[in-house]
RNA sequence: GCCGACUUAGCUCAGUUGGUCAGAGCACCGCUCUAGUAAAGCGGGGGUCGGAGGUUCGAAUCCUCUAGUCGGCACCA
């Protein structure tokens, strides 16, 4: 057989015997590379390390230190987990395994004994046996009929075989490790012995195929690494994520609480949390007004008919609080969103094209009956206040307005020092269009318009089908919570539907009536979610302008310098600084420690020396040393710090 | 909503196979010490062990139901 030509990433081309493997190629380059290699990437496709290459192509060696290498390892770990489960529970039905950014998982269904976290040690022990046995892993391709025989009536596997066969000319790939054979579409390590560093983490339910109408399987989660150092670092990362969790910090810093006896998902803002929220609220209102928004207040209760007209009742009835029957035929609804309210504002006057874009904004309190399992701290609640805004534009103003909103958003993010986010264009699901407002032309046009605007601005984004609102496509800004869950922070949504349903119009230059387009937009999400987000981002160490307590004054001796401390407090407070004197009957060290654990940006220690010179000894949060400053200078420093949204904390 | 685990003082947690097991630290209150950059000392108050049933001579501990929390899944206008 003729040699095949292998092209390397640097462009070099070398002949290899037909049927050579990635391993052969790697070894030909260097022994050290072969040691690090776990798989190949041949013509852009991940291939097994020992898979024969039978045509010309470009190769990349996938090594242990790449994300792809880690995925290969975790795929293998997932298969080892499946093997262990199979040995421990022969009757168990198997769903799918997965490798993720975080680790790996495998789904199972066992009628007699559902796997629970108590079983993890035994499963892990069995996995260790399999790893120790160092079983070679090989890929085999079977005909559909043989694959079906192999899975022996397992309902989930049978379905997977059929799907795989349908997608691949009746061929189904399986991986064998010892006697255990399993379906897998992922490239794997050469041997079970390669899965040296791993552990199981948790068990949780997961719907088969991700559909809530399907049965629920038990998903075992674990993680795996190539070396102990990375595993240890991952442990630390998980631990730090928990410390960053806004629910933990919210409790430690006394920001908010939720009392299940009073109502799940109904948060109470303690003074500290309320101060942060108030600061955010004042900031965003001022910012929006500067940018041409008109801020309004509208009722939290509204006639149910408005939500029937908007379509929300039809789409979200289950997630709304039940309407109040007032007894005389009137039905009042706790509003789940603010659009109809702002539409009322729009409709209150005859609108001229000269008024457009008309920007209506509100910190609108809304209530949604979120499913109990969805509730989480301040991130998912049943009463929330949304930084909401609706701009009403003429059709030819859409793109400009979209860009304006985006610019405003970027400005706001900069003020909060938010850097870690990504854009997602959310389209309707083309396979499931009945969920959405029925107007194909509108969807096509609107989606194209959003994409065009993003491309014009040169911004990177991912496109997500099925993530649109029922009335239109949107641009979402995605961030991550401390625990790594994705959440939407900002959103800009195009809406051609509500203006039609509510019969909105404006008088054009031609004297005729025209229909406006609505753009729904939220910059900083709800006060609840945004506060949670900031708490996690800053790890509770809020920058001075947001910190509930900005300055703590500690007299060395209350008796001797108490009057000076109080004089300083008055000066600072009069300038608008949130300042307290710590006059408790405690030692100075205790109070300094207390100020630090409460993450107060500035601690001022004042003793006889400071009193005499009218100075302060300043210690910033997180710093070990202190500096001496004239009290006047300190005041101007703090004020400057606040005014500039300084991020030093 | 679904699967699983969990729920003991304001907070974080101990409580072995049901039998002085109702505890600790922090916080809180009181007293003493008047402090120079991350916890002074002593003393005190505080919980019908999430709730409701049940088993038992006896339940924080076992069973059932229920609420909530957590981890996921689904949902997220």
XYZ file of C-alpha atoms (C1' of nucleotides) in Angstrom:
726
model
C 0.000 0.000 0.000
C 1.201 3.442 -0.813
C 2.346 5.737 1.969
C 0.090 8.487 3.190
C 1.213 12.079 3.386
C 0.931 13.635 6.812
C 1.043 17.398 7.089
C 2.266 18.875 10.371
C 1.039 22.118 11.930
C 4.222 23.903 10.821
C 3.454 22.941 7.210
C 6.027 20.170 6.910
C 4.856 17.068 5.046
C 6.161 13.581 5.775
C 5.204 10.207 4.377
C 4.007 7.474 6.747
C 2.999 3.891 6.115
C -0.709 3.597 5.472
C -2.317 2.532 8.733
C 0.150 4.397 10.913
C -1.346 5.781 14.091
C -1.111 9.106 15.849
C 1.170 7.279 18.260
C 3.534 6.414 15.428
C 3.533 9.981 14.226
C 4.152 11.361 17.716
C 7.032 8.941 18.333
C 8.604 9.951 15.050
C 8.750 13.510 16.252
C 10.072 12.983 19.760
C 9.789 10.646 22.710
C 8.827 13.509 24.992
C 5.945 14.451 22.724
C 4.790 10.840 22.599
C 4.776 10.801 26.395
C 2.480 13.807 26.555
C 0.226 12.734 23.702
C -3.237 11.284 24.321
C -4.941 11.478 20.946
C -4.696 12.973 17.515
C -6.556 15.578 15.609
C -6.685 14.438 12.030
C -8.139 16.810 9.459
C -9.798 18.661 12.284
C -11.388 15.549 13.803
C -10.345 14.103 17.144
C -9.094 10.518 16.657
C -7.926 7.827 19.017
C -4.223 7.657 19.707
C -3.950 4.165 18.308
C -6.426 4.560 15.455
C -4.927 3.782 12.026
C -4.683 6.718 9.627
C -5.516 5.657 6.110
C -5.459 8.792 4.046
C -3.460 11.949 3.523
C -4.184 14.661 5.987
C -3.172 17.269 8.483
C -2.333 16.126 11.953
C -2.094 17.762 15.334
C -0.951 15.826 18.339
C -3.364 16.345 21.242
C -1.393 16.424 24.464
C -2.211 16.184 28.141
C -1.767 19.882 28.698
C -4.567 20.935 26.327
C -8.279 21.250 27.056
C -8.938 18.639 24.376
C -6.541 16.251 26.038
C -8.400 16.682 29.292
C -11.681 15.981 27.526
C -10.278 12.722 26.179
C -9.211 11.726 29.689
C -12.598 12.562 31.120
C -14.402 10.700 28.399
C -12.387 7.700 29.396
C -13.092 8.306 33.071
C -16.780 8.405 32.247
C -16.439 5.020 30.548
C -14.537 3.586 33.498
C -17.363 4.820 35.692
C -19.848 3.040 33.433
C -17.798 -0.129 33.637
C -17.741 0.071 37.442
C -21.480 0.660 37.591
C -22.051 -2.265 35.267
C -20.030 -4.557 37.490
C -21.706 -3.403 40.677
C -25.235 -3.297 39.281
C -25.559 -5.730 36.365
C -29.237 -4.921 35.903
C -28.644 -1.227 35.518
C -29.792 0.580 32.388
C -27.394 3.069 30.888
C -27.972 6.537 29.558
C -25.168 8.672 28.229
C -21.812 9.653 29.628
C -20.281 13.041 29.186
C -17.060 14.954 29.556
C -17.413 18.611 30.517
C -15.285 21.608 31.406
C -15.672 20.567 35.000
C -15.307 16.808 34.913
C -17.357 13.917 33.704
C -20.655 12.203 34.377
C -22.663 9.148 33.519
C -26.433 8.616 33.560
C -28.042 5.441 34.786
C -31.409 3.996 35.615
C -31.703 1.126 38.047
C -35.137 -0.073 39.047
C -33.983 -1.967 42.146
C -31.441 0.415 43.502
C -31.049 3.993 42.382
C -27.505 5.121 42.878
C -27.167 7.589 45.741
C -24.252 9.495 47.202
C -23.816 6.722 49.782
C -22.765 4.433 46.958
C -20.011 6.692 45.672
C -17.172 5.209 47.780
C -17.956 1.689 46.546
C -18.186 2.878 42.936
C -14.959 4.785 43.256
C -13.238 1.714 44.705
C -14.448 -0.385 41.802
C -13.190 2.242 39.360
C -9.788 2.092 41.008
C -9.718 -1.657 40.416
C -10.477 -1.122 36.762
C -7.778 1.517 36.496
C -5.300 -0.749 38.248
C -6.114 -3.587 35.856
C -4.823 -1.283 33.114
C -7.262 -2.643 30.524
C -6.529 -1.684 26.941
C -9.280 0.423 25.386
C -10.169 -0.216 21.800
C -12.640 1.225 19.398
C -14.812 -1.034 17.315
C -17.382 -0.268 14.685
C -20.426 -2.519 14.621
C -23.383 -2.933 12.312
C -26.629 -1.717 13.814
C -27.949 -5.256 14.319
C -24.839 -6.304 16.246
C -24.924 -3.184 18.331
C -28.557 -3.810 19.181
C -27.678 -7.320 20.270
C -24.931 -5.917 22.414
C -27.158 -3.500 24.329
C -29.596 -6.330 24.958
C -32.838 -4.446 25.105
C -31.627 -1.599 27.323
C -34.223 1.014 26.383
C -31.880 4.004 26.441
C -28.977 2.287 24.732
C -31.294 0.874 22.089
C -32.402 4.358 21.248
C -28.813 5.608 21.170
C -27.796 2.789 18.838
C -30.620 3.605 16.461
C -29.771 7.276 16.475
C -26.078 6.618 15.935
C -26.792 4.137 13.153
C -29.169 6.505 11.427
C -26.574 9.246 11.522
C -23.726 7.064 10.352
C -24.809 4.671 7.580
C -25.933 1.939 9.945
C -22.582 1.892 11.707
C -22.204 2.264 15.465
C -18.952 2.936 17.269
C -18.320 1.206 20.583
C -15.394 1.205 22.956
C -14.165 -1.926 24.663
C -12.265 -2.046 27.938
C -11.724 -5.645 28.947
C -15.074 -7.412 28.877
C -17.011 -4.198 29.084
C -18.281 -2.696 25.869
C -20.143 0.557 25.701
C -21.412 2.992 23.133
C -19.396 6.134 22.964
C -18.861 8.827 20.462
C -15.899 10.271 22.259
C -12.254 9.623 21.634
C -10.629 7.819 24.532
C -7.275 7.168 26.142
C -5.430 3.964 25.154
C -5.909 2.265 28.528
C -7.989 2.415 31.716
C -4.665 2.743 33.477
C -4.419 6.277 32.093
C -7.179 7.453 34.422
C -4.944 7.847 37.416
C -6.226 10.943 39.142
C -9.982 11.092 39.558
C -12.748 11.239 42.086
C -16.502 11.085 42.230
C -18.274 14.187 43.433
C -22.032 13.830 43.578
C -25.192 12.221 42.301
C -28.155 14.104 40.904
C -31.234 13.470 38.823
C -31.225 14.315 35.145
C -33.944 13.803 32.572
C -33.271 11.365 29.771
C -32.399 13.441 26.715
C -32.914 16.565 28.785
C -36.681 16.457 28.368
C -38.822 16.819 31.442
C -41.454 14.557 29.885
C -38.916 11.709 29.890
C -37.945 9.518 32.847
C -35.367 10.810 35.244
C -32.025 9.062 35.421
C -29.408 9.240 38.124
C -26.349 11.157 37.015
C -23.063 10.451 38.779
C -20.615 13.351 38.620
C -16.870 13.135 38.964
C -13.738 14.847 37.852
C -10.378 13.665 36.544
C -6.975 15.161 35.868
C -3.634 14.097 34.500
C -1.786 15.017 37.664
C -2.396 15.529 41.336
C -1.371 19.156 41.225
C -4.250 20.022 38.904
C -6.658 18.008 41.025
C -5.535 19.866 44.157
C -5.908 23.182 42.360
C -9.397 22.144 41.353
C -10.235 21.355 44.975
C -9.061 24.791 45.974
C -11.088 26.344 43.166
C -14.246 24.565 44.298
C -13.628 25.610 47.872
C -13.068 29.219 46.878
C -16.208 29.143 44.770
C -18.180 28.216 47.862
C -16.563 31.054 49.775
C -17.542 33.392 46.987
C -21.133 32.184 46.992
C -23.384 35.202 47.593
C -25.547 33.172 49.955
C -22.567 32.577 52.230
C -21.285 36.135 52.013
C -24.824 37.481 52.246
C -25.100 35.794 55.585
C -21.627 36.705 56.845
C -21.956 40.369 55.920
C -25.622 40.514 56.880
C -26.820 41.587 53.438
C -30.101 39.698 53.103
C -32.012 36.637 54.220
C -34.850 34.468 53.077
C -37.082 33.049 55.783
C -38.948 29.986 54.529
C -41.606 30.534 57.176
C -42.410 33.887 55.641
C -42.139 32.725 52.077
C -39.661 30.882 49.895
C -38.040 33.093 47.312
C -39.083 36.317 49.039
C -35.873 37.976 50.184
C -35.482 40.477 52.997
C -32.834 43.123 52.501
C -30.946 43.895 55.700
C -29.533 47.409 56.055
C -26.175 46.413 54.569
C -27.694 44.780 51.510
C -30.223 47.588 51.196
C -27.393 50.112 51.091
C -25.718 48.292 48.225
C -29.015 47.989 46.397
C -29.901 51.633 46.919
C -26.514 52.654 45.581
C -27.017 50.522 42.481
C -30.523 51.885 42.012
C -29.457 55.498 42.256
C -26.558 54.861 39.931
C -28.577 53.159 37.225
C -31.454 55.626 37.323
C -29.066 58.548 36.977
C -27.158 56.807 34.220
C -30.285 56.018 32.238
C -31.654 59.499 32.567
C -28.366 60.833 31.244
C -28.845 58.554 28.273
C -32.271 59.777 27.387
C -34.527 57.466 29.364
C -37.582 58.719 31.171
C -38.048 56.996 34.488
C -41.553 56.148 35.618
C -43.428 54.292 38.342
C -46.232 51.928 37.445
C -48.439 49.620 39.555
C -47.399 46.105 40.554
C -51.017 45.035 40.108
C -52.670 45.068 36.748
C -55.835 43.831 35.156
C -55.300 40.298 33.952
C -56.633 41.243 30.528
C -53.388 43.070 29.811
C -51.465 39.814 30.134
C -53.998 38.008 28.030
C -53.497 40.587 25.326
C -49.711 40.401 25.599
C -49.709 36.624 25.415
C -47.899 36.182 28.719
C -50.929 34.584 30.319
C -51.043 32.016 27.574
C -47.322 31.300 27.736
C -46.514 31.648 31.399
C -49.732 31.057 33.301
C -48.086 28.278 35.341
C -45.285 30.584 36.391
C -47.484 33.492 37.422
C -49.148 33.996 40.779
C -52.838 33.154 40.486
C -54.961 36.204 39.693
C -57.042 37.829 42.414
C -60.737 37.602 41.760
C -62.156 40.880 43.030
C -65.701 39.520 43.023
C -67.174 41.939 40.537
C -65.677 40.308 37.479
C -62.401 42.150 37.754
C -59.282 39.981 37.863
C -56.110 41.575 39.150
C -52.716 40.054 38.490
C -49.419 40.551 40.306
C -47.328 41.568 37.371
C -44.678 39.128 36.155
C -43.064 41.726 33.922
C -43.400 45.389 33.057
C -43.925 45.616 29.313
C -47.687 46.183 29.384
C -47.194 48.893 32.006
C -44.816 50.809 29.804
C -47.124 50.267 26.872
C -49.819 52.030 28.892
C -47.441 54.948 29.335
C -46.832 55.015 25.602
C -50.512 54.858 24.808
C -51.478 57.583 27.204
C -50.716 60.214 24.570
C -50.887 60.316 20.821
C -47.271 59.846 19.813
C -45.465 61.636 17.031
C -42.496 60.343 15.077
C -40.667 63.321 16.555
C -40.789 61.639 19.984
C -39.107 58.457 18.820
C -37.110 56.737 20.068
C -39.180 57.037 23.219
C -37.329 55.469 26.109
C -39.332 54.452 29.152
C -37.523 52.947 32.128
C -38.398 51.768 35.578
C -37.058 49.736 38.426
C -40.110 47.588 38.178
C -41.058 45.200 40.927
C -42.459 41.967 39.588
C -43.622 38.631 40.933
C -43.152 35.265 39.313
C -44.088 31.948 40.765
C -40.726 30.343 40.083
C -40.672 26.569 40.491
C -39.499 25.578 43.955
C -36.459 23.772 42.569
C -35.337 26.864 40.697
C -35.128 29.142 43.736
C -31.632 30.053 44.806
C -30.585 32.836 47.157
C -30.966 36.155 45.406
C -30.292 34.639 42.003
C -33.753 33.157 41.523
C -36.537 34.631 43.610
C -40.289 35.112 43.423
C -40.284 38.847 43.959
C -37.746 40.887 42.078
C -37.118 44.404 40.866
C -35.994 44.610 37.283
C -33.864 47.318 35.755
C -36.329 47.429 32.919
C -36.644 49.677 29.941
C -38.576 49.761 26.722
C -37.710 51.912 23.829
C -40.293 52.547 21.158
C -38.701 53.166 17.801
C -39.608 53.611 14.159
C -38.523 50.576 12.128
C -35.602 52.432 10.576
C -34.250 53.352 14.009
C -33.837 49.810 15.280
C -30.166 49.339 14.504
C -29.109 52.716 15.846
C -31.043 52.225 19.022
C -29.656 48.742 19.447
C -26.133 50.111 19.231
C -26.922 52.905 21.664
C -28.163 50.416 24.191
C -25.091 48.291 23.713
C -22.835 51.283 24.248
C -24.688 52.225 27.393
C -24.335 48.691 28.610
C -20.597 48.670 28.040
C -20.333 51.942 29.942
C -22.233 50.494 32.893
C -20.093 47.362 32.887
C -16.969 49.483 32.997
C -18.233 51.364 36.044
C -18.791 48.091 37.883
C -15.575 46.635 36.472
C -17.419 43.734 34.899
C -15.100 42.079 32.390
C -15.981 38.435 32.235
C -18.981 38.103 29.964
C -19.974 36.885 26.527
C -22.623 37.738 23.973
C -25.289 35.319 22.863
C -27.682 35.918 20.026
C -30.844 34.043 20.924
C -33.005 32.872 18.059
C -36.231 30.941 18.020
C -36.028 27.175 17.731
C -36.663 26.444 14.037
C -37.854 22.924 14.911
C -40.388 24.096 17.419
C -41.900 27.268 16.048
C -45.312 26.894 17.653
C -43.834 28.142 20.936
C -43.286 31.513 19.329
C -45.193 34.410 17.895
C -46.217 33.202 14.444
C -44.725 35.457 11.825
C -41.877 33.823 9.951
C -41.001 36.954 8.042
C -40.678 38.966 11.228
C -38.381 36.382 12.820
C -36.137 36.190 9.781
C -35.902 39.941 9.552
C -35.350 40.566 13.243
C -32.738 37.864 13.659
C -30.847 39.121 10.643
C -31.026 42.655 11.972
C -29.517 41.705 15.338
C -26.753 39.725 13.740
C -26.046 42.569 11.341
C -25.720 45.046 14.177
C -23.345 42.790 16.094
C -21.233 42.215 12.989
C -21.144 45.951 12.291
C -19.812 46.507 15.778
C -17.278 43.734 15.312
C -18.349 41.935 18.463
C -17.934 38.219 19.062
C -21.014 36.219 19.912
C -22.453 32.742 19.925
C -25.761 31.958 18.287
C -28.284 29.981 20.314
C -31.358 28.521 18.736
C -34.344 28.127 20.994
C -33.280 30.820 23.471
C -35.411 33.635 22.095
C -38.354 35.197 23.900
C -41.673 34.075 22.493
C -42.194 37.496 20.943
C -38.785 38.043 19.406
C -35.056 37.334 19.174
C -32.590 38.867 21.601
C -29.031 39.607 22.437
C -28.148 38.240 25.868
C -25.061 38.969 27.875
C -23.994 35.859 29.711
C -21.973 35.723 32.903
C -21.189 32.997 35.367
C -22.087 32.650 39.007
C -19.470 31.693 41.571
C -20.536 28.088 41.233
C -20.064 28.222 37.485
C -23.693 28.328 36.403
C -24.395 30.534 33.438
C -26.775 33.425 33.925
C -28.090 36.272 31.853
C -27.049 39.668 33.106
C -28.217 41.954 30.329
C -30.584 41.529 27.444
C -31.771 43.460 24.417
C -34.886 42.073 22.759
C -36.606 43.051 19.552
C -40.359 42.921 19.624
C -42.666 43.381 16.655
C -45.499 41.538 18.342
C -46.614 43.580 21.343
C -46.935 46.837 19.356
C -49.344 44.949 17.136
C -51.294 43.248 19.883
C -51.687 46.475 21.821
C -52.346 48.403 18.657
C -49.591 50.946 19.135
C -48.906 53.658 16.643
C -47.351 57.001 16.071
C -48.090 59.724 13.583
C -45.416 59.832 10.917
C -44.076 62.818 8.989
C -46.579 61.879 6.331
C -49.449 62.426 8.745
C -50.336 58.730 8.638
C -50.375 56.229 11.498
C -47.450 53.825 11.712
C -46.618 50.989 14.048
C -43.527 51.359 16.245
C -41.184 48.534 17.196
C -40.448 47.853 20.855
C -37.016 47.071 22.171
C -37.056 45.485 25.615
C -33.786 45.908 27.418
C -32.332 45.219 30.826
C -28.854 46.412 31.690
C -28.187 45.119 35.166
C -30.845 42.456 35.445
C -32.844 42.507 38.653
C -31.586 44.214 41.782
C -31.594 40.787 43.396
C -29.546 39.017 40.762
C -27.197 41.906 40.207
C -26.459 42.265 43.898
C -25.784 38.531 44.041
C -23.553 38.809 41.015
C -21.550 41.723 42.399
C -21.228 40.050 45.779
C -19.650 37.030 44.121
C -17.532 39.049 41.728
C -16.104 41.219 44.520
C -16.132 38.337 46.994
C -17.923 40.638 49.421
C -15.144 43.235 49.284
C -17.236 45.907 47.621
C -15.514 48.936 46.167
C -15.892 51.982 48.348
C -18.787 53.518 46.462
C -20.864 50.348 46.975
C -19.621 49.220 50.388
C -22.324 49.316 53.063
C -19.786 50.637 55.574
C -17.067 52.688 54.008
C -15.033 53.844 56.971
C -14.605 52.473 60.482
C -12.965 54.758 63.024
C -11.210 53.022 65.889
C -9.996 55.121 68.803
C -7.024 53.531 70.528
C -8.643 54.447 73.782
C -12.242 55.486 73.822
C -11.684 57.581 76.908
C -8.795 59.548 75.436
C -9.629 59.917 71.779
C -13.371 59.330 71.693
C -14.101 62.987 71.121
C -11.663 63.201 68.224
C -13.115 60.058 66.652
C -16.588 61.534 66.912
C -15.409 64.807 65.357
C -13.958 62.881 62.406
C -17.123 60.850 62.060
C -19.225 63.984 61.830
C -16.977 65.504 59.197
C -17.058 62.395 57.036
C -20.760 61.767 57.515
C -21.552 65.347 56.601
C -19.754 64.749 53.313
C -21.944 61.717 52.661
C -19.498 59.019 53.716
C -20.934 55.934 55.424
C -18.832 55.984 58.556
C -19.066 54.618 62.093
C -16.984 54.906 65.241
C -16.308 51.534 66.790
C -16.772 52.509 70.425
C -17.428 49.030 71.734
C -15.720 47.943 74.897
C -13.116 45.902 73.043
C -9.392 45.970 72.383
C -8.133 47.817 69.345
C -6.858 44.630 67.696
C -10.254 43.077 68.004
C -11.850 46.012 66.240
C -9.286 46.050 63.443
C -9.858 42.386 62.854
C -13.589 42.980 62.881
C -13.292 45.761 60.304
C -11.197 43.514 58.089
C -13.500 40.511 58.311
C -16.385 42.802 57.452
C -14.341 43.982 54.458
C -14.732 47.658 55.278
C -12.655 49.623 52.746
C -11.049 52.036 55.224
C -10.103 51.576 58.848
C -8.902 54.660 60.701
C -7.003 54.154 63.935
C -6.769 57.311 65.996
C -4.720 57.731 69.145
C -3.136 60.604 71.000
C -0.687 61.285 68.209
C -3.409 61.593 65.581
C -5.596 63.647 67.852
C -2.808 66.102 68.458
C -1.835 66.461 64.770
C -5.367 66.187 63.310
C -4.269 63.173 61.286
C -5.545 59.653 60.811
C -3.795 56.316 60.525
C -5.344 54.729 57.435
C -5.503 51.024 56.772
C -7.110 49.812 53.560
C -8.982 46.587 53.436
C -6.705 43.664 52.716
C -3.507 45.590 53.410
C -1.265 44.898 56.350
C 0.367 48.261 56.611
C -1.126 51.624 57.411
C -0.273 55.155 56.392
C -0.599 58.453 58.179
C -2.555 61.250 56.555
C -3.960 64.622 57.449
C -7.651 64.080 58.158
C -8.532 66.670 55.521
C -6.568 64.766 52.883
C -8.201 61.532 53.871
C -11.644 63.048 53.395
C -10.851 64.183 49.888
C -9.271 60.813 49.070
C -12.375 58.925 50.122
C -14.683 61.258 48.258
C -12.578 60.885 45.164
C -12.580 57.147 45.602
C -16.369 57.094 45.778
C -16.921 59.491 42.911
C -14.650 57.541 40.568
C -16.244 54.152 41.317
C -12.747 53.132 42.325
C -12.236 49.405 42.207
C -9.330 49.146 44.540
C -11.095 46.741 46.835
C -41.946 20.689 39.292
C -38.540 16.106 39.159
C -34.295 12.940 41.489
C -31.161 12.607 45.771
C -29.196 14.339 50.329
C -29.938 17.381 54.330
C -32.821 20.396 58.417
C -30.023 20.480 66.309
C -29.062 28.013 69.810
C -28.743 34.295 65.877
C -24.336 31.778 62.830
C -21.043 27.317 61.913
C -21.401 22.554 63.603
C -20.790 17.843 67.524
C -24.418 14.385 69.162
C -21.753 6.598 68.463
C -26.289 0.754 67.628
C -33.379 4.953 70.553
C -31.967 5.132 77.377
C -28.989 12.489 82.007
C -27.202 13.923 74.633
C -29.642 18.673 74.584
C -23.519 20.242 73.624
C -19.076 23.360 71.516
C -17.051 27.705 69.117
C -18.497 32.410 67.386
C -22.292 36.054 68.235
C -25.318 38.306 72.320
C -25.626 40.269 77.675
C -22.863 41.564 82.344
C -18.317 42.568 85.020
C -12.898 43.511 85.068
C -8.873 45.464 81.896
C -8.205 51.697 78.732
C -5.806 49.265 74.779
C -0.992 51.573 68.962
C -2.722 47.882 63.685
C -6.218 40.732 62.524
C -9.553 37.706 68.443
C -7.995 40.412 76.545
C -10.069 37.560 80.924
C -14.173 35.802 83.813
C -19.328 34.982 84.206
C -24.397 34.677 82.140
C -28.835 34.134 79.094
C -30.480 31.341 74.850
C -32.839 25.532 71.527
C -40.347 21.701 72.915
C -33.549 19.189 67.860
C -38.112 22.376 60.681
C -43.643 20.977 61.303
C -47.587 17.088 61.916
C -48.702 12.176 62.839
C -46.964 7.178 64.220
C -43.836 2.921 66.464
C -41.857 2.307 71.595
C -41.823 1.826 78.647
C -38.769 5.677 76.376
C -37.498 9.366 69.989
C -32.933 14.746 68.101
C -32.016 9.352 66.853
C -36.815 4.531 63.726
C -41.405 4.992 60.155
C -45.112 8.088 57.252
C -46.629 12.691 55.532
C -45.438 17.901 54.958
C -42.427 22.450 54.451
C -37.800 24.309 53.413
C -32.576 24.244 52.102
C -28.615 22.258 49.168
C -26.589 19.576 44.576
C -28.294 18.700 39.839
C -32.157 18.271 35.857
C -36.176 20.859 33.656
C -37.843 26.006 33.557
C -36.211 31.234 33.287
C -41.266 36.437 29.590
